[in-house]
Short mmCIF file of C-alpha atoms and ligand atoms in Angstrom, two decimals:
data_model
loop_
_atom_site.label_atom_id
_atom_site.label_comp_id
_atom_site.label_asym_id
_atom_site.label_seq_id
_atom_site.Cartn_x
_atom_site.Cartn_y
_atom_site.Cartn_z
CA UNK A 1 -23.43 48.73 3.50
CA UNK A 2 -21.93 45.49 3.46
CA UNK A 3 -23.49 44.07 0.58
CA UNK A 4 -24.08 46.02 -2.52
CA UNK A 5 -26.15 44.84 -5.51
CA UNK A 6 -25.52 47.00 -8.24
CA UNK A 7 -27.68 46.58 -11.74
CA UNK A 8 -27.74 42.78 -12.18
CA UNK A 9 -28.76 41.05 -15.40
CA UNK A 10 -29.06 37.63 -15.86
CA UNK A 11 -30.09 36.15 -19.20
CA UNK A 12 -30.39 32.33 -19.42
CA UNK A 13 -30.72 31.71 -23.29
CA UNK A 14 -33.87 33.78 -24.01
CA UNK A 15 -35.00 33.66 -20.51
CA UNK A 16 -34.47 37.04 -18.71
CA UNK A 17 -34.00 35.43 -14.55
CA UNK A 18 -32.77 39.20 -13.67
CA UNK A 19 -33.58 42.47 -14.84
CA UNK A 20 -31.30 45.59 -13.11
CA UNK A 21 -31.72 44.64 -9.85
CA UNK A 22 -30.22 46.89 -7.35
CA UNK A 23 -30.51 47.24 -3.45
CA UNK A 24 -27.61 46.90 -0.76
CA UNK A 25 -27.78 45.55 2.87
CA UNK A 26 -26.66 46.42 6.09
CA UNK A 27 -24.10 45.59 8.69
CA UNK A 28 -25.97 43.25 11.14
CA UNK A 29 -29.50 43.43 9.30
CA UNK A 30 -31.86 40.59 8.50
CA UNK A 31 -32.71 40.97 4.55
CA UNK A 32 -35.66 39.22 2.71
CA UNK A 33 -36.08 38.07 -0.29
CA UNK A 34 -39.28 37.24 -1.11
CA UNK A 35 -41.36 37.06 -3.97
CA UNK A 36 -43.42 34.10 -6.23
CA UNK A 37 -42.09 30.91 -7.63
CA UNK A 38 -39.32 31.49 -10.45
CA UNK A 39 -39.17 35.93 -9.90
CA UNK A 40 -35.51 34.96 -9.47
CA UNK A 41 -34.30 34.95 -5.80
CA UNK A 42 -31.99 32.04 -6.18
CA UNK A 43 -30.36 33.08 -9.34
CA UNK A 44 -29.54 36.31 -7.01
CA UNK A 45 -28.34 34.06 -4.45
CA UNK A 46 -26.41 32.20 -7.51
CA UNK A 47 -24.88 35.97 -8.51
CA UNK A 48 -23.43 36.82 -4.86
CA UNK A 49 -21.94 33.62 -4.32
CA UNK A 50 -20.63 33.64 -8.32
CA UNK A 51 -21.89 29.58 -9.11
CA UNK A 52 -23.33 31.25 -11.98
CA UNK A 53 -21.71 35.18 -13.50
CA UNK A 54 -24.19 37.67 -14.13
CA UNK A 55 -24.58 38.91 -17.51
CA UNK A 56 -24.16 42.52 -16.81
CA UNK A 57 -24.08 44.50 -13.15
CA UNK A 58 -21.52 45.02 -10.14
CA UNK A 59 -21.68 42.97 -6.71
CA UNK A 60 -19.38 44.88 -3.87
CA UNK A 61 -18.90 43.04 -0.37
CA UNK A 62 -17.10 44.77 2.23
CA UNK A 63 -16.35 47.35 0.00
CA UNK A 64 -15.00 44.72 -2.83
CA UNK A 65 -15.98 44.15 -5.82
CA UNK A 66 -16.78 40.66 -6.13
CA UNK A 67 -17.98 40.26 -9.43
CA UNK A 68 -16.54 37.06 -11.34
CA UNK A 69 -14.44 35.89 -8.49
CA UNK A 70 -14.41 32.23 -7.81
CA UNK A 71 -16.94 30.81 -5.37
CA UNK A 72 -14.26 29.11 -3.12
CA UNK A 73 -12.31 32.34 -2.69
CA UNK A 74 -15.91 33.97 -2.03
CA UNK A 75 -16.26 32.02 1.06
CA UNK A 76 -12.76 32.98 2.30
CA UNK A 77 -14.13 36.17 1.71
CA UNK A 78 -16.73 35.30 4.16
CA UNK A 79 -19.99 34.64 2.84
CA UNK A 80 -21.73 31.16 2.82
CA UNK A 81 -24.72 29.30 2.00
CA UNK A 82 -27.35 27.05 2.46
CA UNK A 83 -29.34 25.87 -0.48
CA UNK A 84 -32.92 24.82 -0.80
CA UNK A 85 -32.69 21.91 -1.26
CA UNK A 86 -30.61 20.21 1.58
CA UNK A 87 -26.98 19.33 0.55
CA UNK A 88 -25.53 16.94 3.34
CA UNK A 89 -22.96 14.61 3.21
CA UNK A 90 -25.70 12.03 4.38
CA UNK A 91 -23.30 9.34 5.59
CA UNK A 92 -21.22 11.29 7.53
CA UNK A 93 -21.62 12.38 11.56
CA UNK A 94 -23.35 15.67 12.00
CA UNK A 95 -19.92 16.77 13.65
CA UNK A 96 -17.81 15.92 10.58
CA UNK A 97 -20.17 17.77 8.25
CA UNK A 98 -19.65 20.90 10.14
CA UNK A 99 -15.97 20.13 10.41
CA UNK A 100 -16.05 20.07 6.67
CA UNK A 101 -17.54 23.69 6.57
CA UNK A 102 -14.84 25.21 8.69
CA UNK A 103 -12.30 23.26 6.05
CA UNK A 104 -13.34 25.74 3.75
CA UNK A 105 -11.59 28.30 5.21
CA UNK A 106 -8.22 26.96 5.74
CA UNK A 107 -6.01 26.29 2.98
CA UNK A 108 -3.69 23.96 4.13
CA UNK A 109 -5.56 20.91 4.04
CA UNK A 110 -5.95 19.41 7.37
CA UNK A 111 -7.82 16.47 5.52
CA UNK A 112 -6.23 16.48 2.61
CA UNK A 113 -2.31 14.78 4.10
CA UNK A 114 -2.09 11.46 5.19
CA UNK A 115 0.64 11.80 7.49
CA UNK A 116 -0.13 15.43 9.78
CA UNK A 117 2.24 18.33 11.14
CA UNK A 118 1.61 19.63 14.40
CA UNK A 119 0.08 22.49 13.42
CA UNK A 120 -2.38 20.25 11.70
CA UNK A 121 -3.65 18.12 14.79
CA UNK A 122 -3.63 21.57 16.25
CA UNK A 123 -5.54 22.94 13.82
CA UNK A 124 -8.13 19.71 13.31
CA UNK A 125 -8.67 19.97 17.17
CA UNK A 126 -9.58 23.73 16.43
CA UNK A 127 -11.82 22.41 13.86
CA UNK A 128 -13.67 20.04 16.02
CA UNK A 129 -14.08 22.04 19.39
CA UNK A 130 -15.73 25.06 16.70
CA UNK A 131 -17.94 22.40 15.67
CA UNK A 132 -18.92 21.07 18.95
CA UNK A 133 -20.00 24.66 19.56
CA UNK A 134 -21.87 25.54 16.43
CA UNK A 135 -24.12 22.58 17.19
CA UNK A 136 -24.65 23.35 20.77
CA UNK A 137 -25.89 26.79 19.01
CA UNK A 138 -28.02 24.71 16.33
CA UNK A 139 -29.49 22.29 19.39
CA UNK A 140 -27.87 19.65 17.95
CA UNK A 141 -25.27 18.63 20.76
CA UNK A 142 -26.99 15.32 22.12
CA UNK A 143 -26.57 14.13 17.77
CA UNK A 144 -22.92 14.88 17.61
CA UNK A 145 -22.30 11.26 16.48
CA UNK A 146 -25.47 11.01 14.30
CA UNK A 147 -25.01 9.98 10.81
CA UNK A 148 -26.67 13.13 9.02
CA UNK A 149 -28.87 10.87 6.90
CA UNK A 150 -30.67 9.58 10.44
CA UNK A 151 -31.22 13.14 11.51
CA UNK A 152 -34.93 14.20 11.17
CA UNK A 153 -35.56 16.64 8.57
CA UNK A 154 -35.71 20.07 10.78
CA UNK A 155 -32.30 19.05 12.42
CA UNK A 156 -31.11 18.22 8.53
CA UNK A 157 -31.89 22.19 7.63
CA UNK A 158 -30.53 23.32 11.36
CA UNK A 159 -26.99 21.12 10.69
CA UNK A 160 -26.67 22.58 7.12
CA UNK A 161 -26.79 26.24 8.97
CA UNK A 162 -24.07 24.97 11.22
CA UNK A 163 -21.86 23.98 8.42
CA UNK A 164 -22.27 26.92 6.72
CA UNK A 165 -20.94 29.19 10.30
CA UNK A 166 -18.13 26.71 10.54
CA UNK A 167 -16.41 29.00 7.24
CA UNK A 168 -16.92 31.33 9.87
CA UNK A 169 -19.09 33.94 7.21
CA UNK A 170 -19.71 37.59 8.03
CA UNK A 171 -22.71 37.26 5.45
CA UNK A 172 -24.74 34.10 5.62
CA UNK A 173 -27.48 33.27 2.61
CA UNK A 174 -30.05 30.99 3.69
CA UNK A 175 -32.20 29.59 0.97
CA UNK A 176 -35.63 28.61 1.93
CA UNK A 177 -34.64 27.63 5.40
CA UNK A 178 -38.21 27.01 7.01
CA UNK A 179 -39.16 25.02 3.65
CA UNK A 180 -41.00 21.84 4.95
CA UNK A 181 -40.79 22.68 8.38
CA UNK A 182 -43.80 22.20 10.90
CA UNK A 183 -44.88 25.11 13.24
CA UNK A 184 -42.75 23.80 16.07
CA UNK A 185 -39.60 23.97 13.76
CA UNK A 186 -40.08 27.05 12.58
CA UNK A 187 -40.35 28.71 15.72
CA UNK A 188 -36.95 27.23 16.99
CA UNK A 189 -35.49 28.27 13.23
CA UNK A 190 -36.93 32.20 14.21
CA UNK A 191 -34.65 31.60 17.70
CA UNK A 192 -31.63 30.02 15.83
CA UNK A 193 -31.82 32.88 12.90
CA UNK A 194 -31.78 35.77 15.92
CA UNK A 195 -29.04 34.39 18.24
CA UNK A 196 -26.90 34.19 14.70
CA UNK A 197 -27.84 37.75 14.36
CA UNK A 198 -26.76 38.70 17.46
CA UNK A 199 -23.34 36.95 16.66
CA UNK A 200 -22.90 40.09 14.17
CA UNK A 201 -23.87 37.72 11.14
CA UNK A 202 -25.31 39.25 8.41
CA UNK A 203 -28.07 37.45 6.51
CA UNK A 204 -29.85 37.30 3.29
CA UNK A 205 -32.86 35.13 3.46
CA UNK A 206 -35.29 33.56 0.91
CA UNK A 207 -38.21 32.19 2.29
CA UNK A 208 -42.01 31.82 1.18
CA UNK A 209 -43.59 31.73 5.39
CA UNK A 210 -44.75 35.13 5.74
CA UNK A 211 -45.41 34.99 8.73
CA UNK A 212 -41.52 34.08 9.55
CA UNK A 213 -40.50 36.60 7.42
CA UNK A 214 -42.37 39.90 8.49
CA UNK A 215 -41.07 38.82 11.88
CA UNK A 216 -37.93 38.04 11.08
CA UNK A 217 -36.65 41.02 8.53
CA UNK A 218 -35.81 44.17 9.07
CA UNK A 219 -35.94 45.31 5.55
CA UNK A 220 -37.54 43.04 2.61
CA UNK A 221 -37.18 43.52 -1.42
CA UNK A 222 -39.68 41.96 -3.31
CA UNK A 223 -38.97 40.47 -6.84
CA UNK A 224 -41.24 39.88 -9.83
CA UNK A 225 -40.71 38.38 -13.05
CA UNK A 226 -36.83 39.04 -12.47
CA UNK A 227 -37.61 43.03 -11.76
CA UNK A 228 -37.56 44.51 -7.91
CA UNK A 229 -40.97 45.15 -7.30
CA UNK A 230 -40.29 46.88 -3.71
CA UNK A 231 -38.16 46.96 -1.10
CA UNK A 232 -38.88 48.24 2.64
CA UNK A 233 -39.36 47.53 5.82
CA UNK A 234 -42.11 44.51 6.67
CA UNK A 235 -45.23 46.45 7.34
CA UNK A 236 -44.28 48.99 4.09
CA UNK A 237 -44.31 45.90 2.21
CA UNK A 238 -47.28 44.26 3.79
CA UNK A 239 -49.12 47.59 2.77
CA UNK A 240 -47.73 47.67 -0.86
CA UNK A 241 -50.81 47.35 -3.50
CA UNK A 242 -48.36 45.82 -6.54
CA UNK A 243 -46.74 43.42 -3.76
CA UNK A 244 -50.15 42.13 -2.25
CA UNK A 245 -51.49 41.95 -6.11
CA UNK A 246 -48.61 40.21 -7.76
CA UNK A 247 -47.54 38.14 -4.33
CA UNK A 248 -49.13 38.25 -0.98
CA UNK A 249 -52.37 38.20 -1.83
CA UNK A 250 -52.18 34.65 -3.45
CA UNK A 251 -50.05 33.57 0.04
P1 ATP B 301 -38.56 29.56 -6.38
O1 ATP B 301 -39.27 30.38 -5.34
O2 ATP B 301 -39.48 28.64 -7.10
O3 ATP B 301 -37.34 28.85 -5.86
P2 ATP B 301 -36.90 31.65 -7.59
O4 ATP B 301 -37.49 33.00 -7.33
O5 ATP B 301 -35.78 31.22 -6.72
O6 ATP B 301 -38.07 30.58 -7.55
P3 ATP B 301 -35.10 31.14 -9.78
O7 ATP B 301 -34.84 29.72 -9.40
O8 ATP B 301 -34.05 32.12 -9.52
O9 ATP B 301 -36.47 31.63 -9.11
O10 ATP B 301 -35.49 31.15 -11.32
C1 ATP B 301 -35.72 32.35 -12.07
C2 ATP B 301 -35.91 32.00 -13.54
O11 ATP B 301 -34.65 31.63 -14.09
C3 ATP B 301 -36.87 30.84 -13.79
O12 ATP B 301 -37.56 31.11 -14.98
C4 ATP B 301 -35.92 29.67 -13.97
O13 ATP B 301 -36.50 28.68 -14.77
C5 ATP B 301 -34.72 30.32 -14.64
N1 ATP B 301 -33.45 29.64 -14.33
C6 ATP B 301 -32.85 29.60 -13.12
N2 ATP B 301 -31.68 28.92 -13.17
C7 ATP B 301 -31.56 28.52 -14.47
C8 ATP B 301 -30.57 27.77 -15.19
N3 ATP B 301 -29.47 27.30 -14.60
N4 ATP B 301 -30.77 27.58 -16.51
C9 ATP B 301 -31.87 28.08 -17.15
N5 ATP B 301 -32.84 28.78 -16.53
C10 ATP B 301 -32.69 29.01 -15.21
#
């Protein structure tokens, strides 16, 4: 397993966001999160990456515990993130926000100098031709020089996934990916979201489109209220009474 989820508690004040959650994740595997409005699926995605500590419970990737270490060393690590609501740099080129993603993973500030080694130019031109790549892969090549802020909002979601493969992540968390996306968008997302699979990507997804998801997933947990509700593969969870009661039936 290369993501394991042991027991997590969060408490916010009196608010209980988590309640012993446990499941792990595959090598390779599309994972779900589903479940309704507040049952706590960001606040898990808020544990792995460590923006907020959980209260109590154990987080192991690749075989580490990762528990209370800092987010930026958690994307060294190798996972990344989108978020649900999208977090551009709006005034910069598409290429330059994913440029900025694979900056995450190098420590020696190829930005950061004014005046640059050798190895830096080197290591900017790296940067770049990843880039170029990663938004060939997003369908984004022909908006290279695009200001992200011009970008129509389905290209906004596909460039944040691109900056989040530039820190070149073995585990990738998308967050609501297909939010506000027409049908059209969401079927290129279901294409995008495969060929990243195929890249030996991991990925933990939140996302309300059923339909996307029961396509999409090979396994699925379901949380309620903070608690797991269920976990299995789509058409297990499709067929679960308490999941179609507490969630799918009101979809
Ligand atoms: P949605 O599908 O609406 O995005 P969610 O399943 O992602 O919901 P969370 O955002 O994780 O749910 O919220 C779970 C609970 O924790 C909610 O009651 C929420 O109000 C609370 N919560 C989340 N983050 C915080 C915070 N930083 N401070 C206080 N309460 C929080």
């Amino acid at each position: 397993m290369v993501l394991e989820i042991k027991n997590i508690s969060k408490n916010f004040g009196g608010i209980s966001a988590l309640t012993n959650v446990t499941f792990s994740v595959g090598e390779g595997e599309i994972f779900g999160l589903i479940g309704p409005n507040g049952a706590g699926k960001t606040t898990m995605f808020n544990m792995i990456t460590n923006l907020f500590s959980p209260t109590s419970g154990e987080i192991t990737f690749a075989d580490e515990t990762v528990t209370g270490v800092k987010p930026h060393l958690i994307t060294e690590k190798g996972i990344c993130r989108t978020f649900q609501n999208i977090r551009l740099f709006p005034q910069m080129t598409s290429l330059e926000n994913v440029m900025v993603g694979g900056h995450c993973r190098i420590k020696s500030g190829v930005f950061s100098s004014v005046i640059r080694t050798k190895a830096q130019r080197n290591e900017e031109g790296r940067l770049r031709e990843t880039a170029k790549e990663l938004l060939e892969l997003v369908g984004l090549s022909d908006e290279i020089k695009t200001a992200a802020e011009n970008l129509a909002y389905g290209q906004q979601r596909r460039l944040e996934i691109a900056r989040a493969l530039a820190s070149n992540p073995k585990l990738l968390l998308l967050d609501e990916p297909a939010a506000g996306m027409n049908e059209t968008e969401t079927a290129s997302l279901f294409d995008l979201i495969k060929k990243i699979q195929a890249r030996g990507i991991t990925i933990l997804i939140i996302e309300h489109d059923m339909p996307l998801v029961m396509k999409l997933c090979d396994r699925i947990m379901v949380l309620n209220f903070g608690k797991k509700l269920a976990e299995g593969t789509p058409l297990e969870i499709q067929n679960n009474q308490a999941v179609i009661e507490a969630y799918l039936g009101s979809e």
